[in-house]
mmCIF file of C-alpha atoms in Angstrom:
data_model
loop_
_atom_site.group_PDB
_atom_site.id
_atom_site.type_symbol
_atom_site.label_atom_id
_atom_site.label_comp_id
_atom_site.label_asym_id
_atom_site.label_seq_id
_atom_site.Cartn_x
_atom_site.Cartn_y
_atom_site.Cartn_z
ATOM 1 C CA MET A 1 1.583 -15.258 20.339
ATOM 2 C CA GLY A 2 0.816 -12.925 17.654
ATOM 3 C CA LYS A 3 -2.972 -12.525 17.156
ATOM 4 C CA GLY A 4 -3.672 -13.176 13.127
ATOM 5 C CA ASN A 5 -6.056 -10.202 12.712
ATOM 6 C CA VAL A 6 -3.569 -8.087 10.648
ATOM 7 C CA GLY A 7 -2.879 -9.586 7.166
ATOM 8 C CA VAL A 8 -1.660 -8.952 3.749
ATOM 9 C CA ALA A 9 -3.728 -9.477 0.484
ATOM 10 C CA GLY A 10 -1.330 -9.343 -2.581
ATOM 11 C CA ALA A 11 0.235 -12.352 -4.212
ATOM 12 C CA TYR A 12 3.509 -11.186 -3.215
ATOM 13 C CA GLU A 13 3.458 -9.982 0.151
ATOM 14 C CA GLY A 14 4.095 -11.524 3.649
ATOM 15 C CA LEU A 15 4.349 -10.393 7.332
ATOM 16 C CA PHE A 16 5.856 -11.407 10.784
ATOM 17 C CA TYR A 17 4.531 -10.572 14.240
ATOM 18 C CA ILE A 18 6.288 -9.193 16.885
ATOM 19 C CA ASP A 19 4.644 -10.228 20.257
ATOM 20 C CA ASN A 20 3.940 -7.208 22.804
ATOM 21 C CA GLU A 21 5.620 -9.392 25.505
ATOM 22 C CA ASP A 22 8.816 -8.735 23.374
ATOM 23 C CA PHE A 23 8.937 -5.115 23.768
ATOM 24 C CA HIS A 24 6.323 -4.119 26.389
ATOM 25 C CA VAL A 25 8.281 -2.607 29.461
ATOM 26 C CA TYR A 26 7.146 -2.764 33.026
ATOM 27 C CA ARG A 27 8.480 -0.743 35.780
ATOM 28 C CA ARG A 28 8.479 -1.806 39.477
ATOM 29 C CA ASN A 29 5.735 0.507 41.291
ATOM 30 C CA ASP A 30 8.277 2.561 43.764
ATOM 31 C CA ASP A 31 7.771 6.170 43.854
ATOM 32 C CA LEU A 32 10.971 6.523 46.029
ATOM 33 C CA ASP A 33 13.357 4.952 43.463
ATOM 34 C CA ASP A 34 14.952 7.628 40.962
ATOM 35 C CA TRP A 35 15.587 4.500 38.809
ATOM 36 C CA PRO A 36 12.766 1.952 39.209
ATOM 37 C CA GLU A 37 13.617 -1.821 38.079
ATOM 38 C CA THR A 38 12.258 -2.471 34.819
ATOM 39 C CA ARG A 39 11.427 -6.045 33.046
ATOM 40 C CA LEU A 40 9.712 -6.826 29.713
ATOM 41 C CA MET A 41 6.454 -8.481 30.039
ATOM 42 C CA ARG A 42 7.876 -11.709 28.801
ATOM 43 C CA ASP A 43 9.888 -11.753 31.914
ATOM 44 C CA LEU A 44 6.779 -11.245 34.273
ATOM 45 C CA ASP A 45 4.428 -13.887 35.275
ATOM 46 C CA TYR A 46 0.543 -13.693 35.737
ATOM 47 C CA ALA A 47 0.404 -12.681 39.186
ATOM 48 C CA GLU A 48 3.178 -10.152 38.781
ATOM 49 C CA LEU A 49 1.183 -8.679 35.413
ATOM 50 C CA THR A 50 -2.014 -8.399 37.575
ATOM 51 C CA GLY A 51 -0.691 -7.101 41.032
ATOM 52 C CA ASP A 52 0.130 -3.791 42.036
ATOM 53 C CA GLY A 53 3.748 -4.202 42.035
ATOM 54 C CA TRP A 54 4.431 -3.469 38.560
ATOM 55 C CA LEU A 55 3.270 -0.839 36.142
ATOM 56 C CA PHE A 56 3.248 -0.549 32.196
ATOM 57 C CA ASP A 57 6.024 2.030 31.489
ATOM 58 C CA GLU A 58 5.000 3.874 28.172
ATOM 59 C CA GLU A 59 8.539 5.659 27.665
ATOM 60 C CA GLY A 60 10.396 2.426 28.275
ATOM 61 C CA THR A 61 7.705 0.408 25.686
ATOM 62 C CA ALA A 62 8.431 3.113 23.181
ATOM 63 C CA ASN A 63 12.134 3.137 23.567
ATOM 64 C CA GLU A 64 12.299 -0.968 23.486
ATOM 65 C CA GLU A 65 9.933 -0.881 20.244
ATOM 66 C CA ASP A 66 12.245 1.955 18.734
ATOM 67 C CA ASP A 67 15.242 -0.154 19.510
ATOM 68 C CA VAL A 68 13.635 -2.953 18.107
ATOM 69 C CA LEU A 69 12.737 -1.552 14.907
ATOM 70 C CA GLU A 70 16.203 0.211 14.497
ATOM 71 C CA CYS A 71 18.164 -2.822 14.736
ATOM 72 C CA PHE A 72 15.715 -4.442 12.198
ATOM 73 C CA LYS A 73 16.211 -1.582 9.745
ATOM 74 C CA ASP A 74 19.871 -1.571 10.221
ATOM 75 C CA ASP A 75 20.309 -5.037 9.278
ATOM 76 C CA PHE A 76 17.825 -5.386 6.498
ATOM 77 C CA CYS A 77 19.207 -2.470 4.825
ATOM 78 C CA ARG A 78 22.532 -4.096 5.052
ATOM 79 C CA ARG A 79 21.139 -7.101 3.487
ATOM 80 C CA PHE A 80 19.366 -5.446 0.832
ATOM 81 C CA PRO A 81 20.690 -1.992 -0.269
ATOM 82 C CA SER A 82 17.968 -1.085 -2.228
ATOM 83 C CA PHE A 83 15.950 -0.318 0.606
ATOM 84 C CA GLN A 84 15.926 3.084 2.129
ATOM 85 C CA ARG A 85 14.313 4.496 5.291
ATOM 86 C CA THR A 86 11.394 6.864 4.943
ATOM 87 C CA GLU A 87 10.201 9.872 6.622
ATOM 88 C CA PRO A 88 9.194 9.332 10.085
ATOM 89 C CA ASP A 89 5.594 9.968 9.322
ATOM 90 C CA THR A 90 4.827 7.989 5.852
ATOM 91 C CA TRP A 91 1.521 6.071 6.166
ATOM 92 C CA ILE A 92 -0.183 3.931 3.325
ATOM 93 C CA ARG A 93 -3.539 2.685 3.239
ATOM 94 C CA ASN A 94 -4.664 -1.014 4.232
ATOM 95 C CA GLY A 95 -6.112 -1.794 0.649
ATOM 96 C CA ALA A 96 -7.220 0.542 -1.986
ATOM 97 C CA TYR A 97 -9.963 2.215 0.327
ATOM 98 C CA GLY A 98 -8.714 1.347 3.565
ATOM 99 C CA ASN A 99 -7.510 3.121 6.720
ATOM 100 C CA LEU A 100 -4.236 4.940 6.848
ATOM 101 C CA CYS A 101 -2.981 2.276 9.283
ATOM 102 C CA ARG A 102 0.485 0.943 8.075
ATOM 103 C CA GLN A 103 3.403 3.076 8.826
ATOM 104 C CA VAL A 104 6.184 3.068 6.134
ATOM 105 C CA ILE A 105 9.484 2.537 7.816
ATOM 106 C CA LEU A 106 11.532 1.158 4.657
ATOM 107 C CA GLU A 107 11.081 1.006 0.632
ATOM 108 C CA ASN A 108 12.331 0.428 -2.625
ATOM 109 C CA GLY A 109 11.179 0.570 -6.149
ATOM 110 C CA LEU A 110 9.056 -2.567 -5.847
ATOM 111 C CA PHE A 111 8.144 -2.810 -1.975
ATOM 112 C CA TYR A 112 7.074 -1.151 1.206
ATOM 113 C CA VAL A 113 8.140 -2.555 4.596
ATOM 114 C CA CYS A 114 5.709 -1.549 7.124
ATOM 115 C CA VAL A 115 4.540 -1.837 10.568
ATOM 116 C CA GLU A 116 0.894 -1.998 11.890
ATOM 117 C CA ASP A 117 -0.517 -2.246 15.182
ATOM 118 C CA ASN A 118 -2.195 -5.628 15.661
ATOM 119 C CA GLU A 119 -3.284 -5.338 19.466
ATOM 120 C CA TRP A 120 -1.594 -8.315 20.931
ATOM 121 C CA SER A 121 1.656 -7.672 18.459
ATOM 122 C CA LEU A 122 3.204 -5.472 15.923
ATOM 123 C CA ALA A 123 2.950 -6.602 12.465
ATOM 124 C CA VAL A 124 5.956 -6.031 10.359
ATOM 125 C CA GLU A 125 4.624 -6.444 6.647
ATOM 126 C CA LEU A 126 6.320 -6.654 3.225
ATOM 127 C CA ILE A 127 3.693 -4.806 0.785
ATOM 128 C CA GLN A 128 3.789 -4.525 -2.973
ATOM 129 C CA LYS A 129 4.137 -1.482 -4.604
ATOM 130 C CA GLU A 130 1.677 -1.031 -7.647
ATOM 131 C CA GLU A 131 1.895 1.070 -10.720
ATOM 132 C CA MET A 132 -1.257 3.041 -11.863
ATOM 133 C CA TRP A 133 -1.792 0.573 -14.736
ATOM 134 C CA GLY A 134 -0.536 -2.624 -13.299
ATOM 135 C CA ASP A 135 2.589 -2.954 -15.283
ATOM 136 C CA VAL A 136 3.728 -6.456 -15.875
ATOM 137 C CA TRP A 137 7.379 -5.698 -15.414
ATOM 138 C CA MET A 138 7.072 -4.717 -11.733
ATOM 139 C CA GLU A 139 4.769 -7.898 -11.052
ATOM 140 C CA ASN A 140 7.408 -10.207 -12.387
ATOM 141 C CA LEU A 141 10.238 -8.695 -10.399
ATOM 142 C CA GLN A 142 8.208 -8.832 -7.393
ATOM 143 C CA LYS A 143 7.331 -12.427 -7.805
ATOM 144 C CA ARG A 144 11.006 -13.257 -8.201
ATOM 145 C CA LEU A 145 12.181 -11.116 -4.938
ATOM 146 C CA TYR A 146 9.576 -11.212 -2.435
ATOM 147 C CA GLN A 147 10.623 -14.716 -0.626
ATOM 148 C CA LYS A 148 13.976 -13.525 -0.794
ATOM 149 C CA TYR A 149 12.908 -10.317 1.057
ATOM 150 C CA LEU A 150 10.847 -12.321 3.478
ATOM 151 C CA ASP A 151 13.559 -14.484 4.479
ATOM 152 C CA GLY A 152 15.721 -11.431 5.093
ATOM 153 C CA MET A 153 13.202 -9.880 7.222
ATOM 154 C CA LYS A 154 12.815 -13.071 9.378
ATOM 155 C CA THR A 155 16.531 -13.378 9.624
ATOM 156 C CA SER A 156 16.779 -9.553 10.582
ATOM 157 C CA LEU A 157 14.051 -9.752 13.253
ATOM 158 C CA LEU A 158 15.330 -13.069 14.809
ATOM 159 C CA LYS A 159 18.896 -11.336 15.155
ATOM 160 C CA ARG A 160 17.304 -9.037 17.731
ATOM 161 C CA LEU A 161 14.188 -11.100 19.021
ATOM 162 C CA PRO A 162 13.883 -14.490 20.797
ATOM 163 C CA GLY A 163 11.158 -15.523 18.230
ATOM 164 C CA ILE A 164 8.584 -13.827 15.918
ATOM 165 C CA GLY A 165 4.988 -14.721 14.903
ATOM 166 C CA THR A 166 3.970 -15.805 11.394
ATOM 167 C CA TYR A 167 0.593 -15.875 9.521
ATOM 168 C CA LYS A 168 -0.791 -19.365 8.954
ATOM 169 C CA GLY A 169 -4.616 -18.303 7.818
ATOM 170 C CA ALA A 170 -7.414 -16.521 8.949
ATOM 171 C CA TRP A 171 -7.313 -15.985 12.758
ATOM 172 C CA THR A 172 -4.204 -18.284 13.132
ATOM 173 C CA SER A 173 -0.690 -18.064 13.455
ATOM 174 C CA GLY A 174 2.604 -19.873 13.952
ATOM 175 C CA ARG A 175 5.982 -19.153 15.944
ATOM 176 C CA ILE A 176 9.344 -19.162 14.642
ATOM 177 C CA THR A 177 11.874 -19.148 17.450
ATOM 178 C CA ASN A 178 15.696 -18.834 17.694
ATOM 179 C CA PRO A 179 17.535 -22.143 17.904
ATOM 180 C CA PRO A 180 19.160 -22.469 21.400
ATOM 181 C CA VAL A 181 22.625 -21.451 21.461
ATOM 182 C CA LEU A 182 24.946 -24.455 22.495
ATOM 183 C CA ALA A 183 28.053 -23.575 25.102
#
């Protein structure tokens, strides 16, 4: 489950967590095979993860993370055409004087959508843009739209993932899962 150590501070901000087990890829430790078997972390039990039969696959993990984020961006931008993709290396600070730890993946005139490493998960955040002098018009629009955008983020993430983590408070989190599909 997503660890709750990454959070947002703005009045009209929110986030969801993508658990590492949903995009970390492991490959079978078989040097003789050109195409070793791969599995997601969630599909391996504790003995398999701690044994020497499976190795963490950095390239496979990077590819899976990219695919999850691409699916999210495609679906979210289809829902909300005002959001545009950003340049690949666009970063913003976590707070006014914080580190440049939030990678911006989408933006519109009011918000950024960022990803941030959370050790046990990847946080997908909706972050308010701020005018230099704190214009009231911008905050009023953000107040009206942020819940709609958060709901869209949740729906877009759940289209690709079996579940996502939610922020519940200091060091606590929850989980939203897709409803079971009836045959």
